Amino acid sequence: MGNGTMRYVYLRTCASMAGLLCLCLVVSLAVFLNLSNEPADAAAAPEAQAPDSVTLVVNKHRPLAADYVPPDLVDAGGLLLRAEAAAAYTGMVSAAAAEGIPISPVSGYRSSEEQSRLHSSYTERYGQEGADSLSARPGYSEHETGLAVDIGNPDGLCALETCFEGTAAGAWTAANAHRYGFLIRYPAGAEHITGYAYEPWHLRYVGPEVAGGVHDAGLTLEEFLGLPAAPDY
């Protein structure tokens, strides 16, 4: 084979390799651009949780399914809760009573329709922004899970007010609720994370292990589970 022929073959080989390299680069670039152009909402989509999990996080970024109804609601002494939460609640109330501290039920499970009426009443009184800091929109309320309970004093002292924390029932609950699987879901100073004003009367059942971890760490449920803050809708 002459030098000219060899040079020609060499140049053709180089050209083929360069073309293949360019093709690979084009494909890689196309894949990169496709991934980069995914909707922001998809990239920020909340991590899925089993809807019947007792650690299900419901907040302004994580609504319940539109047709969700808790599977095992039972009476918990004047209100409805899921069976596991109901047993824990009655145990907690009995333990407090044994120490001379009565705790009364205020609110447990609410249907979406009930939550809608409640939120609408808050909106009429406080406007949309005020209502959203005090009450969840329907579909976004922990009360719809059957795992949340509002408590109070039998005489109504400081009912649904922050001063509840200073009552015997409020102080006992803050110190002991985690032992029964409950946590104060909306603690003071965490409004930028939870999206709600401080509610020392609002308890959420998550089980003793998680409740104890949240209590001991001094975190919100979102922080403890590594979820993003949800200050607004």
Short mmCIF file of C-alpha atoms in Angstrom, two decimals:
data_model
loop_
_atom_site.label_atom_id
_atom_site.label_comp_id
_atom_site.label_asym_id
_atom_site.label_seq_id
_atom_site.Cartn_x
_atom_site.Cartn_y
_atom_site.Cartn_z
CA MET A 1 0.00 0.00 0.00
CA GLY A 2 1.43 3.33 -1.01
CA ASN A 3 1.99 6.28 1.28
CA GLY A 4 -0.90 8.17 -0.30
CA THR A 5 -3.33 5.35 0.29
CA MET A 6 -2.21 4.93 3.90
CA ARG A 7 -2.63 8.66 4.49
CA TYR A 8 -6.12 8.51 3.01
CA VAL A 9 -7.13 5.56 5.25
CA TYR A 10 -5.67 7.34 8.28
CA LEU A 11 -7.61 10.52 7.57
CA ARG A 12 -10.84 8.57 7.03
CA THR A 13 -10.36 6.75 10.35
CA CYS A 14 -9.73 10.00 12.18
CA ALA A 15 -12.81 11.54 10.61
CA SER A 16 -14.95 8.59 11.64
CA MET A 17 -13.69 8.72 15.21
CA ALA A 18 -14.28 12.47 15.38
CA GLY A 19 -17.82 12.01 14.07
CA LEU A 20 -18.52 9.33 16.65
CA LEU A 21 -17.16 11.57 19.40
CA CYS A 22 -19.35 14.45 18.27
CA LEU A 23 -22.39 12.18 18.22
CA CYS A 24 -21.71 11.07 21.79
CA LEU A 25 -21.35 14.67 22.89
CA VAL A 26 -24.61 15.63 21.21
CA VAL A 27 -26.48 12.76 22.89
CA SER A 28 -24.98 13.60 26.28
CA LEU A 29 -25.91 17.24 25.88
CA ALA A 30 -29.47 16.34 24.92
CA VAL A 31 -29.86 14.14 27.98
CA PHE A 32 -28.45 16.88 30.22
CA LEU A 33 -30.77 19.51 28.78
CA ASN A 34 -33.77 17.22 29.14
CA LEU A 35 -33.02 16.62 32.81
CA SER A 36 -32.32 20.30 33.41
CA ASN A 37 -35.63 21.31 31.87
CA GLU A 38 -37.77 19.14 34.16
CA PRO A 39 -40.45 21.25 35.86
CA ALA A 40 -39.31 22.80 39.14
CA ASP A 41 -42.38 21.39 40.84
CA ALA A 42 -41.35 17.87 39.92
CA ALA A 43 -37.88 18.38 41.37
CA ALA A 44 -39.38 19.83 44.56
CA ALA A 45 -42.18 17.29 44.85
CA PRO A 46 -42.64 16.17 48.46
CA GLU A 47 -41.46 12.73 49.43
CA ALA A 48 -44.41 10.37 49.43
CA GLN A 49 -45.59 8.84 52.68
CA ALA A 50 -48.10 6.09 53.26
CA PRO A 51 -51.41 7.89 53.88
CA ASP A 52 -52.23 5.71 56.89
CA SER A 53 -48.82 6.07 58.53
CA VAL A 54 -48.97 7.60 62.01
CA THR A 55 -45.97 9.76 61.09
CA LEU A 56 -47.68 11.18 57.98
CA VAL A 57 -46.77 14.85 57.68
CA VAL A 58 -49.62 17.10 56.65
CA ASN A 59 -48.81 20.77 56.20
CA LYS A 60 -49.29 23.62 53.72
CA HIS A 61 -47.10 21.81 51.18
CA ARG A 62 -48.34 18.28 51.84
CA PRO A 63 -52.11 17.91 51.50
CA LEU A 64 -54.14 14.79 52.01
CA ALA A 65 -55.77 13.02 49.10
CA ALA A 66 -59.10 14.63 48.29
CA ASP A 67 -61.05 11.50 49.23
CA TYR A 68 -59.00 10.52 52.28
CA VAL A 69 -60.87 9.20 55.32
CA PRO A 70 -59.02 7.58 58.24
CA PRO A 71 -59.55 3.81 58.21
CA ASP A 72 -60.09 3.07 61.91
CA LEU A 73 -61.78 5.94 63.73
CA VAL A 74 -63.01 5.13 67.23
CA ASP A 75 -64.47 7.08 70.14
CA ALA A 76 -61.78 8.42 72.46
CA GLY A 77 -63.97 9.81 75.21
CA GLY A 78 -65.90 12.53 73.46
CA LEU A 79 -64.03 12.77 70.17
CA LEU A 80 -62.99 10.56 67.29
CA LEU A 81 -59.40 9.47 66.73
CA ARG A 82 -57.69 6.62 64.94
CA ALA A 83 -57.52 3.53 67.12
CA GLU A 84 -53.83 3.73 68.00
CA ALA A 85 -54.01 7.44 68.78
CA ALA A 86 -57.23 6.94 70.75
CA ALA A 87 -55.64 4.32 73.00
CA ALA A 88 -52.62 6.57 73.58
CA TYR A 89 -54.84 9.59 74.28
CA THR A 90 -57.00 7.81 76.86
CA GLY A 91 -53.86 6.47 78.52
CA MET A 92 -52.36 9.95 78.69
CA VAL A 93 -55.52 11.49 80.11
CA SER A 94 -55.76 8.74 82.72
CA ALA A 95 -52.13 9.27 83.74
CA ALA A 96 -52.68 13.01 84.12
CA ALA A 97 -55.85 12.43 86.15
CA ALA A 98 -53.94 10.11 88.46
CA GLU A 99 -51.70 13.08 89.25
CA GLY A 100 -54.69 15.30 89.91
CA ILE A 101 -54.61 17.09 86.56
CA PRO A 102 -57.80 16.80 84.50
CA ILE A 103 -57.59 17.17 80.73
CA SER A 104 -60.68 17.69 78.59
CA PRO A 105 -61.14 16.94 74.88
CA VAL A 106 -61.88 19.90 72.63
CA SER A 107 -61.57 18.60 69.08
CA GLY A 108 -60.42 15.44 67.34
CA TYR A 109 -61.14 14.15 63.85
CA ARG A 110 -62.83 16.56 61.43
CA SER A 111 -64.08 15.77 57.97
CA SER A 112 -62.99 17.93 55.05
CA GLU A 113 -66.43 19.55 55.06
CA GLU A 114 -66.15 20.43 58.75
CA GLN A 115 -62.67 21.84 58.22
CA SER A 116 -63.94 23.92 55.31
CA ARG A 117 -66.67 25.48 57.44
CA LEU A 118 -64.20 26.21 60.25
CA HIS A 119 -61.64 27.79 57.95
CA SER A 120 -64.32 29.89 56.27
CA SER A 121 -65.43 31.24 59.65
CA TYR A 122 -61.83 32.21 60.45
CA THR A 123 -61.48 33.87 57.06
CA GLU A 124 -64.58 35.97 57.68
CA ARG A 125 -63.21 37.10 61.03
CA TYR A 126 -59.51 37.55 60.30
CA GLY A 127 -59.13 37.69 56.53
CA GLN A 128 -57.30 35.12 54.40
CA GLU A 129 -53.80 35.74 55.74
CA GLY A 130 -54.91 35.73 59.36
CA ALA A 131 -57.04 32.63 58.87
CA ASP A 132 -54.18 30.75 57.23
CA SER A 133 -51.97 31.37 60.26
CA LEU A 134 -54.60 30.03 62.64
CA SER A 135 -56.47 27.35 60.74
CA ALA A 136 -55.69 24.91 57.95
CA ARG A 137 -57.53 24.94 54.67
CA PRO A 138 -59.62 21.83 53.99
CA GLY A 139 -57.41 18.98 52.83
CA TYR A 140 -54.42 20.39 54.70
CA SER A 141 -55.53 19.85 58.29
CA GLU A 142 -54.01 17.32 60.66
CA HIS A 143 -57.45 16.92 62.20
CA GLU A 144 -58.53 15.18 59.00
CA THR A 145 -55.98 12.42 59.69
CA GLY A 146 -57.62 11.35 62.94
CA LEU A 147 -54.22 11.72 64.61
CA ALA A 148 -54.59 15.24 66.03
CA VAL A 149 -56.40 16.34 69.17
CA ASP A 150 -57.01 19.72 70.75
CA ILE A 151 -57.18 19.62 74.53
CA GLY A 152 -58.25 21.99 77.27
CA ASN A 153 -59.16 22.44 80.91
CA PRO A 154 -62.57 21.26 82.18
CA ASP A 155 -63.42 24.82 83.26
CA GLY A 156 -62.48 26.25 79.85
CA LEU A 157 -59.57 28.25 81.26
CA CYS A 158 -57.39 29.56 78.40
CA ALA A 159 -59.27 27.41 75.88
CA LEU A 160 -57.49 27.51 72.50
CA GLU A 161 -55.26 30.34 73.73
CA THR A 162 -51.51 30.47 74.21
CA CYS A 163 -52.01 31.01 77.95
CA PHE A 164 -53.03 27.33 78.06
CA GLU A 165 -49.33 26.54 78.40
CA GLY A 166 -49.35 28.10 81.88
CA THR A 167 -52.25 26.03 83.18
CA ALA A 168 -51.77 22.75 85.01
CA ALA A 169 -53.05 20.77 82.02
CA GLY A 170 -50.86 22.70 79.59
CA ALA A 171 -47.69 22.34 81.67
CA TRP A 172 -48.26 18.63 82.32
CA THR A 173 -48.89 17.97 78.64
CA ALA A 174 -45.76 19.83 77.51
CA ALA A 175 -43.67 17.75 79.92
CA ASN A 176 -45.28 14.36 79.36
CA ALA A 177 -47.23 14.08 76.10
CA HIS A 178 -44.25 12.63 74.22
CA ARG A 179 -44.22 9.63 76.56
CA TYR A 180 -47.59 8.66 75.07
CA GLY A 181 -46.64 9.37 71.46
CA PHE A 182 -47.92 12.94 71.20
CA LEU A 183 -46.06 16.13 70.43
CA ILE A 184 -46.99 19.80 70.48
CA ARG A 185 -47.17 20.10 66.72
CA TYR A 186 -46.95 23.88 66.42
CA PRO A 187 -44.34 25.05 68.96
CA ALA A 188 -43.54 28.66 69.77
CA GLY A 189 -41.03 30.32 67.47
CA ALA A 190 -41.47 27.79 64.67
CA GLU A 191 -44.08 29.63 62.63
CA HIS A 192 -41.62 30.02 59.75
CA ILE A 193 -41.43 26.22 59.55
CA THR A 194 -44.90 24.97 60.45
CA GLY A 195 -46.84 27.88 58.98
CA TYR A 196 -49.02 28.21 62.08
CA ALA A 197 -49.02 30.29 65.24
CA TYR A 198 -48.05 28.64 68.51
CA GLU A 199 -50.73 26.19 69.69
CA PRO A 200 -49.85 24.56 73.03
CA TRP A 201 -53.22 22.78 73.00
CA HIS A 202 -52.81 21.06 69.61
CA LEU A 203 -51.31 17.58 69.95
CA ARG A 204 -50.34 15.26 67.16
CA TYR A 205 -49.88 11.52 67.58
CA VAL A 206 -46.75 10.14 65.89
CA GLY A 207 -45.89 7.26 68.21
CA PRO A 208 -43.61 7.29 71.29
CA GLU A 209 -40.33 6.85 69.40
CA VAL A 210 -40.76 9.80 67.04
CA ALA A 211 -42.49 11.97 69.65
CA GLY A 212 -39.65 11.33 72.08
CA GLY A 213 -37.07 12.17 69.43
CA VAL A 214 -38.80 15.41 68.48
CA HIS A 215 -39.22 16.40 72.14
CA ASP A 216 -35.63 15.64 73.12
CA ALA A 217 -34.18 17.40 70.06
CA GLY A 218 -36.38 20.46 70.46
CA LEU A 219 -37.33 20.35 66.77
CA THR A 220 -40.46 20.52 64.70
CA LEU A 221 -41.73 17.36 63.03
CA GLU A 222 -40.57 18.70 59.66
CA GLU A 223 -37.03 19.27 60.92
CA PHE A 224 -36.85 15.92 62.68
CA LEU A 225 -37.92 14.03 59.53
CA GLY A 226 -35.71 16.13 57.25
CA LEU A 227 -38.59 17.75 55.38
CA PRO A 228 -38.65 21.31 54.05
CA ALA A 229 -40.42 24.11 55.90
CA ALA A 230 -43.98 24.90 54.87
CA PRO A 231 -44.68 28.48 55.98
CA ASP A 232 -47.33 29.10 53.35
CA TYR A 233 -49.39 27.49 50.60
#
